[in-house]
PDB file of C-alpha atoms in Angstrom:
ATOM      1  CA  MET A  20      98.503 115.985  96.636  1.00 81.00           C
ATOM      2  CA  ALA A  21      98.043 112.914  98.801  1.00 90.00           C
ATOM      3  CA  ASP A  22     100.700 110.794 100.467  1.00 93.00           C
ATOM      4  CA  TRP A  23     101.936 107.413  99.314  1.00 96.00           C
ATOM      5  CA  VAL A  24     100.212 104.419 100.934  1.00 96.00           C
ATOM      6  CA  GLU A  25     102.268 101.524 102.258  1.00 97.00           C
ATOM      7  CA  THR A  26     100.769  98.450 100.573  1.00 97.00           C
ATOM      8  CA  PHE A  27     103.317  95.728 101.321  1.00 96.00           C
ATOM      9  CA  ARG A  28     106.058  94.955 103.821  1.00 96.00           C
ATOM     10  CA  GLY A  29     108.044  91.732 103.854  1.00 91.00           C
ATOM     11  CA  ALA A  30     111.303  89.853 103.486  1.00 87.00           C
ATOM     12  CA  VAL A  31     112.801  87.827 100.667  1.00 80.00           C
ATOM     13  CA  LEU A  32     112.375  84.275 101.973  1.00 76.00           C
ATOM     14  CA  ALA A  33     114.530  81.254 101.088  1.00 74.00           C
ATOM     15  CA  SER A  34     111.677  79.738  99.064  1.00 75.00           C
ATOM     16  CA  GLU A  35     111.507  82.902  96.939  1.00 70.00           C
ATOM     17  CA  TYR A  36     114.991  83.073  95.505  1.00 73.00           C
ATOM     18  CA  ASP A  37     117.056  81.244  92.929  1.00 73.00           C
ATOM     19  CA  SER A  38     120.311  79.297  93.221  1.00 77.00           C
ATOM     20  CA  ARG A  39     122.270  82.568  93.403  1.00 75.00           C
ATOM     21  CA  SER A  40     120.072  83.926  96.230  1.00 73.00           C
ATOM     22  CA  TYR A  41     118.310  86.499  94.013  1.00 70.00           C
ATOM     23  CA  MET A  42     114.537  86.897  94.249  1.00 72.00           C
ATOM     24  CA  ASN A  43     112.713  85.241  91.338  1.00 74.00           C
ATOM     25  CA  SER A  44     111.131  87.719  88.923  1.00 80.00           C
ATOM     26  CA  GLN A  45     107.650  86.254  89.455  1.00 81.00           C
ATOM     27  CA  LEU A  46     107.853  87.391  93.078  1.00 84.00           C
ATOM     28  CA  TYR A  47     108.259  91.051  92.103  1.00 84.00           C
ATOM     29  CA  VAL A  48     105.037  90.728  90.103  1.00 88.00           C
ATOM     30  CA  SER A  49     103.316  88.905  92.971  1.00 90.00           C
ATOM     31  CA  ARG A  50     104.294  91.602  95.487  1.00 92.00           C
ATOM     32  CA  PHE A  51     102.995  94.309  93.165  1.00 96.00           C
ATOM     33  CA  ASP A  52      99.750  92.348  92.649  1.00 95.00           C
ATOM     34  CA  GLN A  53      99.211  92.091  96.413  1.00 95.00           C
ATOM     35  CA  SER A  54      99.969  95.792  96.713  1.00 97.00           C
ATOM     36  CA  THR A  55      97.358  96.542  94.052  1.00 97.00           C
ATOM     37  CA  TRP A  56      94.571  94.990  96.118  1.00 95.00           C
ATOM     38  CA  PHE A  57      95.586  96.894  99.239  1.00 97.00           C
ATOM     39  CA  LEU A  58      95.657 100.165  97.282  1.00 98.00           C
ATOM     40  CA  LEU A  59      92.294  99.467  95.632  1.00 97.00           C
ATOM     41  CA  GLY A  60      90.871  98.637  99.056  1.00 96.00           C
ATOM     42  CA  GLN A  61      91.631 102.217 100.088  1.00 96.00           C
ATOM     43  CA  VAL A  62      88.949 103.385  97.612  1.00 96.00           C
ATOM     44  CA  GLY A  63      86.453 100.616  98.326  1.00 93.00           C
ATOM     45  CA  LEU A  64      87.382  98.287  95.468  1.00 94.00           C
ATOM     46  CA  THR A  65      87.840  94.941  97.186  1.00 93.00           C
ATOM     47  CA  PRO A  66      87.220  91.402  95.917  1.00 93.00           C
ATOM     48  CA  ARG A  67      84.037  91.348  98.012  1.00 95.00           C
ATOM     49  CA  SER A  68      82.715  94.717  96.822  1.00 93.00           C
ATOM     50  CA  CYS A  69      83.417  93.763  93.197  1.00 93.00           C
ATOM     51  CA  ALA A  70      81.512  90.482  93.644  1.00 94.00           C
ATOM     52  CA  VAL A  71      78.525  92.352  95.076  1.00 94.00           C
ATOM     53  CA  ARG A  72      78.574  94.840  92.165  1.00 92.00           C
ATOM     54  CA  HIS A  73      79.184  92.058  89.622  1.00 95.00           C
ATOM     55  CA  CYS A  74      82.336  93.646  88.244  1.00 95.00           C
ATOM     56  CA  ARG A  75      86.054  93.079  88.150  1.00 95.00           C
ATOM     57  CA  VAL A  76      89.145  95.220  87.938  1.00 96.00           C
ATOM     58  CA  ALA A  77      91.063  94.558  84.734  1.00 95.00           C
ATOM     59  CA  VAL A  78      94.636  95.690  84.188  1.00 95.00           C
ATOM     60  CA  VAL A  79      94.954  96.957  80.619  1.00 96.00           C
ATOM     61  CA  ARG A  80      98.574  98.083  80.785  1.00 97.00           C
ATOM     62  CA  GLN A  81     101.390  97.377  83.220  1.00 96.00           C
ATOM     63  CA  ASN A  82     105.018  98.452  82.920  1.00 96.00           C
ATOM     64  CA  PHE A  83     107.768  97.212  85.200  1.00 94.00           C
ATOM     65  CA  GLN A  84     111.125  98.794  85.835  1.00 95.00           C
ATOM     66  CA  TYR A  85     113.810  96.850  87.688  1.00 92.00           C
ATOM     67  CA  LEU A  86     116.604  98.983  89.098  1.00 92.00           C
ATOM     68  CA  ARG A  87     118.424  96.381  91.163  1.00 90.00           C
ATOM     69  CA  GLU A  88     117.951  92.780  92.216  1.00 86.00           C
ATOM     70  CA  LEU A  89     116.854  91.676  95.646  1.00 83.00           C
ATOM     71  CA  LYS A  90     118.804  89.019  97.511  1.00 83.00           C
ATOM     72  CA  GLY A  91     117.662  86.556 100.125  1.00 80.00           C
ATOM     73  CA  GLY A  92     116.916  88.032 103.531  1.00 84.00           C
ATOM     74  CA  GLU A  93     116.465  91.604 102.336  1.00 86.00           C
ATOM     75  CA  LEU A  94     113.517  93.583 103.696  1.00 93.00           C
ATOM     76  CA  VAL A  95     111.238  95.449 101.312  1.00 93.00           C
ATOM     77  CA  ILE A  96     108.387  97.924 101.423  1.00 97.00           C
ATOM     78  CA  VAL A  97     106.021  98.745  98.586  1.00 97.00           C
ATOM     79  CA  ARG A  98     104.350 102.115  98.601  1.00 97.00           C
ATOM     80  CA  SER A  99     101.655 102.992  96.129  1.00 98.00           C
ATOM     81  CA  GLY A 100      99.539 105.850  94.891  1.00 97.00           C
ATOM     82  CA  PHE A 101      97.052 106.845  92.235  1.00 98.00           C
ATOM     83  CA  THR A 102      98.446 109.091  89.516  1.00 97.00           C
ATOM     84  CA  ALA A 103      95.348 109.634  87.326  1.00 96.00           C
ATOM     85  CA  VAL A 104      91.637 108.889  87.079  1.00 97.00           C
ATOM     86  CA  GLY A 105      89.191 109.168  84.211  1.00 97.00           C
ATOM     87  CA  LYS A 106      85.606 108.230  83.521  1.00 97.00           C
ATOM     88  CA  LYS A 107      86.441 104.539  83.020  1.00 96.00           C
ATOM     89  CA  HIS A 108      90.052 104.116  84.120  1.00 97.00           C
ATOM     90  CA  PHE A 109      92.551 104.837  86.833  1.00 96.00           C
ATOM     91  CA  ARG A 110      96.334 104.746  86.878  1.00 97.00           C
ATOM     92  CA  PHE A 111      98.563 103.942  89.793  1.00 98.00           C
ATOM     93  CA  LEU A 112     102.209 103.489  90.610  1.00 98.00           C
ATOM     94  CA  HIS A 113     103.952 101.060  92.952  1.00 97.00           C
ATOM     95  CA  GLN A 114     107.481 101.669  94.224  1.00 97.00           C
ATOM     96  CA  MET A 115     109.397  98.783  95.815  1.00 95.00           C
ATOM     97  CA  LEU A 116     112.000 100.102  98.236  1.00 96.00           C
ATOM     98  CA  ASP A 117     114.780  98.650 100.340  1.00 94.00           C
ATOM     99  CA  GLN A 118     113.464  98.938 103.893  1.00 94.00           C
ATOM    100  CA  GLU A 119     116.910  99.612 105.344  1.00 92.00           C
ATOM    101  CA  ASP A 120     118.152 102.439 103.145  1.00 93.00           C
ATOM    102  CA  GLY A 121     115.073 103.555 101.184  1.00 92.00           C
ATOM    103  CA  GLN A 122     116.727 102.777  97.833  1.00 93.00           C
ATOM    104  CA  LEU A 123     114.299 102.290  94.942  1.00 95.00           C
ATOM    105  CA  ILE A 124     114.412  98.670  93.728  1.00 94.00           C
ATOM    106  CA  ALA A 125     111.586  98.357  91.197  1.00 95.00           C
ATOM    107  CA  THR A 126     108.421 100.084  90.000  1.00 96.00           C
ATOM    108  CA  SER A 127     105.130  99.026  88.471  1.00 97.00           C
ATOM    109  CA  ASP A 128     103.052 101.573  86.534  1.00 97.00           C
ATOM    110  CA  VAL A 129      99.497 100.313  85.954  1.00 97.00           C
ATOM    111  CA  VAL A 130      96.390 101.404  84.070  1.00 97.00           C
ATOM    112  CA  ALA A 131      93.214  99.547  85.045  1.00 97.00           C
ATOM    113  CA  VAL A 132      89.511  99.659  84.248  1.00 97.00           C
ATOM    114  CA  GLU A 133      86.365  98.302  85.807  1.00 95.00           C
ATOM    115  CA  ALA A 134      84.575  95.691  83.679  1.00 96.00           C
ATOM    116  CA  SER A 135      81.138  94.113  83.974  1.00 95.00           C
ATOM    117  CA  LEU A 136      81.121  90.401  84.750  1.00 95.00           C
ATOM    118  CA  ASP A 137      77.914  90.109  82.707  1.00 94.00           C
ATOM    119  CA  SER A 138      78.998  91.812  79.472  1.00 95.00           C
ATOM    120  CA  GLY A 139      82.780  91.764  79.848  1.00 92.00           C
ATOM    121  CA  LYS A 140      82.854  95.395  78.722  1.00 96.00           C
ATOM    122  CA  THR A 141      84.403  98.311  80.534  1.00 96.00           C
ATOM    123  CA  GLN A 142      82.042 100.505  82.484  1.00 95.00           C
ATOM    124  CA  ALA A 143      82.139 103.934  84.057  1.00 96.00           C
ATOM    125  CA  LEU A 144      83.679 104.082  87.491  1.00 95.00           C
ATOM    126  CA  PRO A 145      81.143 104.858  90.210  1.00 94.00           C
ATOM    127  CA  ALA A 146      81.185 108.552  91.157  1.00 95.00           C
ATOM    128  CA  GLN A 147      82.180 107.668  94.726  1.00 95.00           C
ATOM    129  CA  THR A 148      85.160 105.616  93.516  1.00 95.00           C
ATOM    130  CA  ARG A 149      86.310 108.419  91.205  1.00 96.00           C
ATOM    131  CA  ALA A 150      86.049 110.936  94.039  1.00 97.00           C
ATOM    132  CA  GLN A 151      88.023 108.688  96.399  1.00 96.00           C
ATOM    133  CA  VAL A 152      90.757 108.140  93.796  1.00 97.00           C
ATOM    134  CA  GLU A 153      90.920 111.896  93.096  1.00 96.00           C
ATOM    135  CA  ALA A 154      91.371 112.538  96.816  1.00 96.00           C
ATOM    136  CA  MET A 155      94.310 110.115  96.854  1.00 96.00           C
ATOM    137  CA  LEU A 156      96.202 111.409  93.793  1.00 96.00           C
ATOM    138  CA  ILE A 157      99.951 111.649  94.302  1.00 95.00           C
ATOM    139  CA  SER A 158     102.575 113.465  92.309  1.00 87.00           C
ATOM    140  CA  ALA A 159     104.469 110.771  90.404  1.00 69.00           C
ATOM    141  CA  ASN A 160     107.214 113.285  89.611  1.00 60.00           C
ATOM    142  CA  VAL A 161     108.178 113.386  93.254  1.00 46.00           C
ATOM    143  CA  ALA A 162     110.362 110.485  94.387  1.00 49.00           C
ATOM    144  CA  GLU A 163     110.777 111.536  97.987  1.00 49.00           C
ATOM    145  CA  PRO A 164     113.042 109.211  99.966  1.00 48.00           C
ATOM    146  CA  LEU A 165     111.529 106.617 102.252  1.00 47.00           C
ATOM    147  CA  PHE A 166     113.472 108.005 105.208  1.00 45.00           C
ATOM    148  CA  ALA A 167     114.039 111.649 106.014  1.00 43.00           C
ATOM    149  CA  GLY A 168     117.526 112.690 106.871  1.00 37.00           C
TER     150      GLY A 168
END
């Protein structure tokens, strides 16, 4: 099994939280979306490569789990990994963690497909993409802490 990939690192900024200093829910989604592109880039699926191949990545299912709220000034890391791949789809998981203590804050479990920009229909993943995703599969049953010790 492969290792998790760090796909985001940042702080909760003043412009990102509500009147009680909690991060707005749209920012969790935004951080996971940014993380998605960095993870997909690891297997060659970038906005540029998709434009060249005349395709897009379409999320067909996404589940969020919020375990605790983030407050202003907190530091977060998102780590990500692929959990499955098929002929036309792949599945991946994002874990948002508190950078200071490694505590799990939120998760995003995603199933995505590749779709043709011409027909709008799903299409088979290129063999090279499938092989790269397979090489990066993680065990989603293992929630190893961010920090050893």
